[in-house]
Coordinates of C-alpha atoms in Angstrom, one line a residue:
X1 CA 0.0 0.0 0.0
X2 CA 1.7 3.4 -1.0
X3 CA 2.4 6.2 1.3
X4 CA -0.3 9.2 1.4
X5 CA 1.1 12.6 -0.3
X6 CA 1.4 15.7 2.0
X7 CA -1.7 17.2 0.8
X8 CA -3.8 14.3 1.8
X9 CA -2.4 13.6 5.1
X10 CA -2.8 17.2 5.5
X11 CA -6.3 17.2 4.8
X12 CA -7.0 14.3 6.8
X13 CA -5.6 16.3 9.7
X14 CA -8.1 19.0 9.2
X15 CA -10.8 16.7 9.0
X16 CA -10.5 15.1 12.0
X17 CA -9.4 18.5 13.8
X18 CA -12.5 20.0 12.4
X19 CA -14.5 20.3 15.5
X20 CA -11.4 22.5 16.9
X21 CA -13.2 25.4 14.6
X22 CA -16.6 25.2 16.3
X23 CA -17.0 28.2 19.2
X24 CA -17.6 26.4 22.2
X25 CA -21.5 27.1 23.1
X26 CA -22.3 28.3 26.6
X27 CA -25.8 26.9 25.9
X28 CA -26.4 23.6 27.8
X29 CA -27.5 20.8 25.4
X30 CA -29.9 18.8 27.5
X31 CA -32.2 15.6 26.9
X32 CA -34.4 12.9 28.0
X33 CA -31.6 11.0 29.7
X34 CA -29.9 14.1 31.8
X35 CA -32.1 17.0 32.0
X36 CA -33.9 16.5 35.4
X37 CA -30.2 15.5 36.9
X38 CA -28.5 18.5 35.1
X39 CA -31.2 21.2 35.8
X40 CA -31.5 20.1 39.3
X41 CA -27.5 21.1 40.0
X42 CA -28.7 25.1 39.0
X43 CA -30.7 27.2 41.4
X44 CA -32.1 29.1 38.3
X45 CA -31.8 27.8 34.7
X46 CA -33.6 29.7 31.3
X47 CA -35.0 26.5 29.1
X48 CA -35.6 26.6 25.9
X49 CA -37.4 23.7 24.1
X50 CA -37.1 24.5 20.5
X51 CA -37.5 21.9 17.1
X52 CA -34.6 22.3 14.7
X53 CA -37.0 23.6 11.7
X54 CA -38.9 26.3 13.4
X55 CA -38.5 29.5 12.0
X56 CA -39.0 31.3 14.7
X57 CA -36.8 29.4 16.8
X58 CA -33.5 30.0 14.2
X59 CA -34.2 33.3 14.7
X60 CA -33.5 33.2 18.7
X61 CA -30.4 30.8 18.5
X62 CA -27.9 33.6 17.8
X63 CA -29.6 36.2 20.7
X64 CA -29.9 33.2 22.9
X65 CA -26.2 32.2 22.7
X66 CA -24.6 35.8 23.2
X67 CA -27.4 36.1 26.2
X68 CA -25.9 32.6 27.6
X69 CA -22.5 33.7 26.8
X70 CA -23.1 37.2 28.6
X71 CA -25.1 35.5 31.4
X72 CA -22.4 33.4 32.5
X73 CA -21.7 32.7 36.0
X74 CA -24.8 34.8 36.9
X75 CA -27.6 32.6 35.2
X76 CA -27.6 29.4 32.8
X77 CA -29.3 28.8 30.0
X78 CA -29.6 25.8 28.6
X79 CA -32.3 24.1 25.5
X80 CA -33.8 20.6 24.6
X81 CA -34.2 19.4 21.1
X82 CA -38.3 18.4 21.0
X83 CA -37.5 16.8 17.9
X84 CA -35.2 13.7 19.7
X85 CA -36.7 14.4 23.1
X86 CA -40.0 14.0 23.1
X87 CA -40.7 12.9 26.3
X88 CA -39.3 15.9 28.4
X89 CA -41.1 18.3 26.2
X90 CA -44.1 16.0 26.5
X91 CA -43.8 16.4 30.3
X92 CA -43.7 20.0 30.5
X93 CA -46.7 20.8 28.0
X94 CA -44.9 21.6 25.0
X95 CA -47.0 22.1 22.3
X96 CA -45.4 25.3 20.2
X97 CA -41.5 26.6 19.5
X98 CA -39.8 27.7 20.9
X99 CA -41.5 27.6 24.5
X100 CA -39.0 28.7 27.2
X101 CA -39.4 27.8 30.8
X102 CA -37.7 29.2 34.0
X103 CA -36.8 26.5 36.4
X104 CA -35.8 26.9 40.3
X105 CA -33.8 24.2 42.0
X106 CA -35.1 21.4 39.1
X107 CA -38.4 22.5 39.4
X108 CA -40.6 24.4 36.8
X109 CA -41.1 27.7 38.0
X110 CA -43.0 30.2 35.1
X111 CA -43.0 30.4 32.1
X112 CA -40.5 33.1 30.5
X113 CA -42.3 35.6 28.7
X114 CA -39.9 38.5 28.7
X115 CA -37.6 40.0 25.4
X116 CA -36.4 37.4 22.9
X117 CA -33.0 39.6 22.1
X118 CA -29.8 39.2 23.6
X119 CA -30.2 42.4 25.8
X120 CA -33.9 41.8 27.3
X121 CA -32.9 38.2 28.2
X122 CA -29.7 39.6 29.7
X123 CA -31.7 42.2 31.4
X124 CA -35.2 39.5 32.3
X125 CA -32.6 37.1 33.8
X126 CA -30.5 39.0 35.9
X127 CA -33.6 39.5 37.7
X128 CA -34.1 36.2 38.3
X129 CA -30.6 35.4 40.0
X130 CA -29.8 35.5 43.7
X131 CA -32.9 37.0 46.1
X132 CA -35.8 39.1 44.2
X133 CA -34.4 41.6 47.2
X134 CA -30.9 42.4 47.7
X135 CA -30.8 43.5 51.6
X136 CA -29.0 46.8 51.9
X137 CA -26.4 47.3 54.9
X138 CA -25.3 51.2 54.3
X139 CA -25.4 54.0 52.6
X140 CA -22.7 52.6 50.0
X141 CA -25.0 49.6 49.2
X142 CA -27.8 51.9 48.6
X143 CA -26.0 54.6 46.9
X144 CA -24.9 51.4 44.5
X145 CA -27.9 50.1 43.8
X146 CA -29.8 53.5 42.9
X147 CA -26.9 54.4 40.6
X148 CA -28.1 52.2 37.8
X149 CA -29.7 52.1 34.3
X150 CA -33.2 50.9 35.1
X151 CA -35.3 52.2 37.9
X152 CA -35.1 50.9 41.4
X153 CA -37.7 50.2 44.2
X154 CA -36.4 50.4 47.9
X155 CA -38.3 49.1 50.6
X156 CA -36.9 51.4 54.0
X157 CA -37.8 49.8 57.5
X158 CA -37.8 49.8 61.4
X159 CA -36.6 46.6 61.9
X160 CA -36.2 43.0 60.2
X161 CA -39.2 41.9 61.8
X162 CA -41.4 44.5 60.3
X163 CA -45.0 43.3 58.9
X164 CA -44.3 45.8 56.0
X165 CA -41.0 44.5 55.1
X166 CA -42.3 41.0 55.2
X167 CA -45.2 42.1 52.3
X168 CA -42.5 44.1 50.5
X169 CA -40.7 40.8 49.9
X170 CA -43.7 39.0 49.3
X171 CA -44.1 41.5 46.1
X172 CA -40.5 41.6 45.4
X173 CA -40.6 37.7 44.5
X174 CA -44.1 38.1 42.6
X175 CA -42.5 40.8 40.6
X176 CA -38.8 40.6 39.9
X177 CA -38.9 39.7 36.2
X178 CA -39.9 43.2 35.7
X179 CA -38.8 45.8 38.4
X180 CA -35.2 45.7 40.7
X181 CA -36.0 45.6 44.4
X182 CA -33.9 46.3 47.5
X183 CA -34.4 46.5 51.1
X184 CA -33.0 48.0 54.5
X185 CA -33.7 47.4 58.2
X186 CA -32.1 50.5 58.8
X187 CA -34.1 53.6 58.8
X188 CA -31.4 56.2 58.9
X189 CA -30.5 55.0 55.5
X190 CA -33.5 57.0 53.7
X191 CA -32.9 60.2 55.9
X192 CA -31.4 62.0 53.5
X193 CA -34.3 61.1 50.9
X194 CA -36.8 62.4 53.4
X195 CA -37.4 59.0 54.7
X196 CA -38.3 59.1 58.5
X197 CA -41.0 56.0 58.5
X198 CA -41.7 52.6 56.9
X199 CA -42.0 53.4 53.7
X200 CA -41.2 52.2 49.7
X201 CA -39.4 54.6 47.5
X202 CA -39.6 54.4 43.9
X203 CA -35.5 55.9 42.1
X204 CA -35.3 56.7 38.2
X205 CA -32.8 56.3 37.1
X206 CA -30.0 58.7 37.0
X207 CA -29.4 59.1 33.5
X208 CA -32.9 60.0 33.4
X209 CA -32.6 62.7 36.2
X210 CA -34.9 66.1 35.2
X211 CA -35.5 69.3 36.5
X212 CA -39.1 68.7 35.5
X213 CA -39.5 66.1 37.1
X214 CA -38.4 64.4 40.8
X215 CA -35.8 61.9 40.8
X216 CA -38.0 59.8 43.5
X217 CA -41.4 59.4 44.7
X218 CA -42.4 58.1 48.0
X219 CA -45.4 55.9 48.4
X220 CA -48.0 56.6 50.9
X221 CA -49.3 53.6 50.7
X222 CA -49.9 50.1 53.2
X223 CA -47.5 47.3 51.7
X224 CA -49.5 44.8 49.8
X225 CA -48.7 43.5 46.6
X226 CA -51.6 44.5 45.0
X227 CA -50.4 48.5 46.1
X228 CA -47.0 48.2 45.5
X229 CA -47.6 46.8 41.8
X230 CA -49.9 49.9 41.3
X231 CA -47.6 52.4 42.6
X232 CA -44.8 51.2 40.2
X233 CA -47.2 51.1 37.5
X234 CA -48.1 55.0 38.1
X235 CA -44.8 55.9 38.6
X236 CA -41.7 53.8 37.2
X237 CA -42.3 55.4 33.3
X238 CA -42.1 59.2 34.4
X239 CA -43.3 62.1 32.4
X240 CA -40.9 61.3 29.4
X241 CA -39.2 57.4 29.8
X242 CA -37.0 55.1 27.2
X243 CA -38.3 53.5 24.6
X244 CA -37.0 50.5 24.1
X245 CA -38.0 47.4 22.2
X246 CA -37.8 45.3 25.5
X247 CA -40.2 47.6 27.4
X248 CA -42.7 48.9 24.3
X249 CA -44.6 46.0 25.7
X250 CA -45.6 47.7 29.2
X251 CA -46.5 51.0 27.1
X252 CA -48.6 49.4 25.0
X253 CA -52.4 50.2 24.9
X254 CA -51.6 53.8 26.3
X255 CA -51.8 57.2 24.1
X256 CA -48.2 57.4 23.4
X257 CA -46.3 60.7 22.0
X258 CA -42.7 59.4 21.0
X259 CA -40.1 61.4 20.0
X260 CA -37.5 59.7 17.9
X261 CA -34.1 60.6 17.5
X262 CA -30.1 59.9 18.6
X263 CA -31.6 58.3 21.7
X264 CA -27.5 57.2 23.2
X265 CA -27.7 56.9 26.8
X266 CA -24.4 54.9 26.9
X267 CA -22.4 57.2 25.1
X268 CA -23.8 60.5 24.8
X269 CA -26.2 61.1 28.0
X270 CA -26.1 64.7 27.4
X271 CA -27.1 65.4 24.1
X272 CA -29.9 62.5 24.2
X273 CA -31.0 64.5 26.9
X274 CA -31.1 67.7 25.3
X275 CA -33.6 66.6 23.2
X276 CA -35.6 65.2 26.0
X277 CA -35.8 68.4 28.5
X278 CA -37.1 69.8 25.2
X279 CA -40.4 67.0 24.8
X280 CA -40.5 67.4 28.7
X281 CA -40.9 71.4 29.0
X282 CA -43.9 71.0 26.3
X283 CA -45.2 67.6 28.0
X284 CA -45.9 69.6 31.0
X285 CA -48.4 72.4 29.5
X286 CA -50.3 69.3 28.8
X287 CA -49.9 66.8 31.6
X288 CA -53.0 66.5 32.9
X289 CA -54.7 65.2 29.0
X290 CA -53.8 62.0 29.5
X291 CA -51.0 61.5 27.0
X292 CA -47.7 60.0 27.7
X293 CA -44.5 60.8 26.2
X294 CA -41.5 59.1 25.4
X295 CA -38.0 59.0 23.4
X296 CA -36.9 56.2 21.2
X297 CA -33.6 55.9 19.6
X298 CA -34.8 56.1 15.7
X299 CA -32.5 53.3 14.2
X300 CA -33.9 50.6 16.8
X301 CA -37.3 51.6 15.5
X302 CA -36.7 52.9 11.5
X303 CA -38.6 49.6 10.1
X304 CA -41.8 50.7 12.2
X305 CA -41.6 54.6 11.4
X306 CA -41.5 53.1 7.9
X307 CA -43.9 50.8 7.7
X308 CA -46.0 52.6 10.1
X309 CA -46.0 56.0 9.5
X310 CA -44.2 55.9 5.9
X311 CA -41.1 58.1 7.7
X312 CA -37.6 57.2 5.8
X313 CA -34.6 57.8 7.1
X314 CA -33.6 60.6 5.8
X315 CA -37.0 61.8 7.1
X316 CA -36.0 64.9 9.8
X317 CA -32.7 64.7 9.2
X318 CA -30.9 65.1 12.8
X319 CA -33.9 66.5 14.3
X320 CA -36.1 64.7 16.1
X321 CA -39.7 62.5 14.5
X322 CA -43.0 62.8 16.4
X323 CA -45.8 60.5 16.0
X324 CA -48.9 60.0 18.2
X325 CA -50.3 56.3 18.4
X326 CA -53.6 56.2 20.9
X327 CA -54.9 53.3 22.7
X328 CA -57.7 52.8 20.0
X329 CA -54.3 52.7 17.5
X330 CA -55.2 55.8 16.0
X331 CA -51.8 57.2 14.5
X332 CA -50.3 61.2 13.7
X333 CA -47.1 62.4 12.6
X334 CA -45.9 65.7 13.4
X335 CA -45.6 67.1 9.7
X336 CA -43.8 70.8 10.8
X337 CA -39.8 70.1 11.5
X338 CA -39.0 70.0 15.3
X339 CA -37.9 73.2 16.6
X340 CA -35.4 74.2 19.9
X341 CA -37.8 76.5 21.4
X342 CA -40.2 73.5 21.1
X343 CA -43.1 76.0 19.9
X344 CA -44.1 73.7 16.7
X345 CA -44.9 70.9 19.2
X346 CA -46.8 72.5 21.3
X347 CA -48.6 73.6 18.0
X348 CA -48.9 70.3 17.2
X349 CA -50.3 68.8 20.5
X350 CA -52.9 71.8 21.0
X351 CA -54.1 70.9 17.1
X352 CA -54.2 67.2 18.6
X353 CA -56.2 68.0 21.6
X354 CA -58.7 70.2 19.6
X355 CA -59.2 67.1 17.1
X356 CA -57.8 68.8 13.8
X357 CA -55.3 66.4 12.8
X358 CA -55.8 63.9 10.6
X359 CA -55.2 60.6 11.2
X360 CA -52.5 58.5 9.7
X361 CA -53.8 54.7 8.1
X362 CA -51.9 52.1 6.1
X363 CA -54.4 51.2 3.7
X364 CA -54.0 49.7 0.4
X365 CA -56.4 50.9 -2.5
X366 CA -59.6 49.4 -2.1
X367 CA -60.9 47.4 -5.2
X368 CA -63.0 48.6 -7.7
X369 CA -65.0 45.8 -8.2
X370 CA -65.7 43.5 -5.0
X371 CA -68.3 41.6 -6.2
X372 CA -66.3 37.9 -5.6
X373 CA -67.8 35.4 -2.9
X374 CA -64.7 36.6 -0.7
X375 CA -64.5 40.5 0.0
X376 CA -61.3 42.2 0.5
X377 CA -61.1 44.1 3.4
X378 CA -58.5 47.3 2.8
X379 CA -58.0 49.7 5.9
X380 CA -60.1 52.5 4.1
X381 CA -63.1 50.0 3.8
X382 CA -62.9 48.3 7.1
X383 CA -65.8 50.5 8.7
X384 CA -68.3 49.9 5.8
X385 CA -67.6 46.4 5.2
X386 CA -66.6 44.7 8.9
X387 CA -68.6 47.3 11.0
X388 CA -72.0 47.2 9.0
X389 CA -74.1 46.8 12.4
X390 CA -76.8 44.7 10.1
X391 CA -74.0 41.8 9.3
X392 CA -72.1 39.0 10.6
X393 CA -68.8 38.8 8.9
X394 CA -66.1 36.3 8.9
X395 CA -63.1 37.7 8.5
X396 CA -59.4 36.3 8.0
X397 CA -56.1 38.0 8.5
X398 CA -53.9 37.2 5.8
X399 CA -49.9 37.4 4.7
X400 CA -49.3 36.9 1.2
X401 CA -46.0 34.6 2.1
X402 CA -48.0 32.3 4.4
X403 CA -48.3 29.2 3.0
X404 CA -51.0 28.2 5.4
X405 CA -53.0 31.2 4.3
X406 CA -52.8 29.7 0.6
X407 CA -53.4 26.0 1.7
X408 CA -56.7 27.8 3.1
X409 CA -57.6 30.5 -0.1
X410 CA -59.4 27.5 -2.4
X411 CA -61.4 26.7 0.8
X412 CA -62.4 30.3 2.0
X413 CA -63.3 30.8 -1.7
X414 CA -65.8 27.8 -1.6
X415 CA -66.9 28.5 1.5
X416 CA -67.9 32.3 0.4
X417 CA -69.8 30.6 -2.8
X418 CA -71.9 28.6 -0.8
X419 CA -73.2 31.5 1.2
X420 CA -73.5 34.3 -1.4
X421 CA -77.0 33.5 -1.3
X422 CA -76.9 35.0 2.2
X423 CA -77.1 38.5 2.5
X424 CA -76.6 38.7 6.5
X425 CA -73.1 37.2 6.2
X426 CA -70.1 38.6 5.1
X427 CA -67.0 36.3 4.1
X428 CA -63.7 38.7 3.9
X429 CA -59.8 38.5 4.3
X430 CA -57.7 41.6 4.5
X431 CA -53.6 41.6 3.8
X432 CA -52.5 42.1 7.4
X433 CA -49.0 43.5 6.1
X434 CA -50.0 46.0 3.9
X435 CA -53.1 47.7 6.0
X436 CA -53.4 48.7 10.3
X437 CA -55.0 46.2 11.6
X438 CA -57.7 48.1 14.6
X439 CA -56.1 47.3 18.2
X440 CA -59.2 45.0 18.9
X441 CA -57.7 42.3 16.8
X442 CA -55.1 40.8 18.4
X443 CA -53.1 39.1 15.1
X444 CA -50.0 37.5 15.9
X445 CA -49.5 34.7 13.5
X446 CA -51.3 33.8 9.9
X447 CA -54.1 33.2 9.0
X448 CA -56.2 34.8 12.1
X449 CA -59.7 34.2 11.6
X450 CA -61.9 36.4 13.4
X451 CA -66.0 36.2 13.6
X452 CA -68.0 39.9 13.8
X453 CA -71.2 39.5 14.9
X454 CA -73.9 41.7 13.6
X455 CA -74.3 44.2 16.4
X456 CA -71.2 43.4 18.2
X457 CA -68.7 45.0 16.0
X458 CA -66.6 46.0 19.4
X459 CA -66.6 42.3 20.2
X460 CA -64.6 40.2 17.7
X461 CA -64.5 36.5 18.5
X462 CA -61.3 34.8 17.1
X463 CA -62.1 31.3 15.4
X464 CA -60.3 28.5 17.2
X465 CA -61.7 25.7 15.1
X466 CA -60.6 23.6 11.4
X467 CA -59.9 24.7 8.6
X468 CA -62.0 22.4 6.2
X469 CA -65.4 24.1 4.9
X470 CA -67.9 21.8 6.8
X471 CA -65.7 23.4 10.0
X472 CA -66.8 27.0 9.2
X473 CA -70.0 26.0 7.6
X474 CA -70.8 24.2 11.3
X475 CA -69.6 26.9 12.9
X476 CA -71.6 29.6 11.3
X477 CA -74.6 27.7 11.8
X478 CA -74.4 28.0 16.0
X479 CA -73.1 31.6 15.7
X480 CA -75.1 33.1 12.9
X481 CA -77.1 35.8 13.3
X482 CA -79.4 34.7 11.6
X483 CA -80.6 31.1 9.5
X484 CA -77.7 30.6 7.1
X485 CA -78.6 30.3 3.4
X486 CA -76.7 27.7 1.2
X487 CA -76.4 28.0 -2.5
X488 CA -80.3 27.8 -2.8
X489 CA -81.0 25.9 -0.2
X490 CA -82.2 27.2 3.6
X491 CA -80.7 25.6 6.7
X492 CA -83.2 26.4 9.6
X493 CA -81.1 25.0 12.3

């Protein structure tokens, strides 16, 4: 047998050295035969139970492995494979991917339902390491603590033993995935924030410190956790918070003014800032209208100002973008350029508050002729179509990539030709990604089918059952207004 050349001993070296080229992951690979051993050794451990095809799921992998990588020695984070490991992911109700889970000392704990980027799970699980408290011993400790990028809830008592201090940590567990909590037994600690009782003390942040606004606020309130979550509630945003993609969750629902811009508050507090006092001095003409205000850095959010409110990035230039979304997800855009003195928003908001603005919808062009067994819905037609108070609709949210929603279209189409003998029924899809969907639709995933009823319109029922044409058919005939009609044929049911 002859010698192998150079080359090929060369490349049978790399070969079997390949592996020497994969990073190391600082995500634990768990399965059926080690994961209760393996999560019982953590006292907290972030699980995520994924399937190697999920789209959504390939998506995560690369936040979820600098998060591990960033996380270590504070929190682990480890995932299962569903795929091979069907019967730990059968155990803990897996039934969608990813699903991620929180366990405590090898048992389940919560489910995690916090940011699914790098930074929000960094952030989400921090808060789940060591006590939901940290117990402060001077004024160093507390001085510490306050002097951080989020806000900060302090709990100042008599003594160890207090009642108070004992419900404080009672909400301190039932809410640390979302707020930083510290405590003292040592009054004399708060005396220079005014503190002379038992008492809860709510710090912004620093970075977020205004002469518009206090840098505290005291609660006056009984320790409970139903009190406690209500006072951070009112108070942890301030006039004029952060925007960020991991909290635009907690704003959501609220009339929001947002001014986007340069938003740096690692590198350039000052000018970021700047900005701010300016939205602030306005703000507080108007604070008691019930808006609220915040500043967004305009990058994180430049594919939502796009496909929202049709603002490019050159859009402004360096000034700062205003839009207005309202709890009803009514949307405005501030079409005059910010100025410094701040006069052309506080043109803007007294034009807002008098109802002369008009309102901002994505809509694509409504058909001409709509005539077919399945309406199309547009933005600009919803209210005549969906809200006719004399009809039942059936409506589906659509995306044209979905391949479910085109499995379904030959179906929805028959099922619209055997009721176009009905005139109280209405079958109708509308292109989720290319008109607003109204707030009272909650669409997260294609198709959505929702039912109308006549009469209703403000109480949209999302259909939860199959997708074959005898499903619906069945199904309209329980919820129908009124008898359905089919093809020629009556069904008095």
């Amino acid at each position: 047998m002859g010698t192998l050349g150079p080359f090929r001993m060369f490349l049978l070296f790399a070969l079997s050295q390949q592996n020497v080229f994969v990073a190391a992951s600082d995500v634990l690979e768990l399965g059926d035969s080690d994961f209760d051993d393996t999560v019982a050794e953590y006292e907290t451990v972030l699980v995520e139970f994924f399937a190697p095809w999920c789209g959504h799921c390939q998506q995560l992998a690369p936040e979820y492995e600098t998060a591990a990588t960033k996380l270590k020695g504070t929190v682990s984070l480890a995932k299962v494979d569903c795929t091979v490991n069907s019967e730990t992911c059968g155990r803990f109700g897996v039934n969608g991917y990813p699903t991620l889970k929180i366990f405590r000392n090898g048992e389940d704990f919560a489910a995690y339902d916090g940011p699914r980027s790098t930074d929000g799970i960094v952030s989400y699980m921090k808060k789940q390491a060591g006590p939901s408290s940290v117990p402060l011993h001077n004024e160093r400790d507390l001085d510490a603590f306050v002097n951080h990028f989020e806000a900060s809830v302090v709990g100042f008592f008599s003594s160890a033993d207090s009642s108070q201090m004992a419900e404080f940590l009672k909400a301190s567990s039932a809410m640390r995935d979302s707020h930083r909590f510290a405590h003292t037994a040592d009054l004399s600690l708060g005396l220079k924030h005014g503190v002379e009782s038992d008492t809860v003390v709510l710090f912004r942040p620093p970075r977020l410190n205004s002469k518009f606004e206090d840098s505290m606020v005291k609660s006056d309130e009984a320790v409970s956790i139903a009190s406690l979550r209500q006072f951070i509630r009112d108070n942890v945003f301030g006039l004029c918070p952060h925007l960020t993609a991991e909290n635009r969750e907690n704003m959501r629902g609220r009339d929001l003014l947002v001014a986007y811009y340069d938003v740096d508050y690692l590198r350039n507090i000052k000018g970021t800032n700047y900005w701010r006092n300016r939205v602030m001095k306005v703000a507080t003409q108007f604070q008691s209208q019930g808006l609220n205000y915040a500043v967004a850095n305009r990058a994180e959010f430049q594919e939502e100002l796009e496909e929202e409110f049709g603002l490019g990035p050159s859009d402004g230039g360096e000034l700062p973008l205003i839009t207005i979304r309202n709890g009803e997800g009514h949307k405005y855009s501030m079409q005059e350029e910010f100025t410094r003195d701040g006069k052309s928003l506080e043109r803007f908001l007294e034009d807002y508050f008098a109802g002369k603005l008009k309102r901002q919808v994505k809509s694509e062009a409504a058909p001409e002729n709509n005539e077919g067994p399945v309406k199309v819905v547009v933005a600009d037609n919803f209210e005549e179509l969906v809200n006719n108070p004399s009809k039942d609709v059936l409506l589906e949210f659509y995306a044209p990539w979905c391949g479910h929603c085109k499995s379904l279209e030959p179906k929805y189409a028959e099922l619209g030709e055997q009721l176009s003998a009905n005139t109280h029924i209405v079958i109708a899809k509308m292109d989720a990604t290319a008109n607003d969907v109204p707030p009272t639709y909650d669409v997260q995933g294609f198709p959505t089918i929702f039912f109308v009823p006549a009469g209703q319109k403000d109480q949209p029922r999302k259909y939860e059952g199959g997708r074959e044409v005898n499903d619906f058919l069945n199904y309209l005939k329980e919820v129908a207004t009124h008898p359905l009609i089919l093809g020629n044929a009556r069904e008095d049911l």
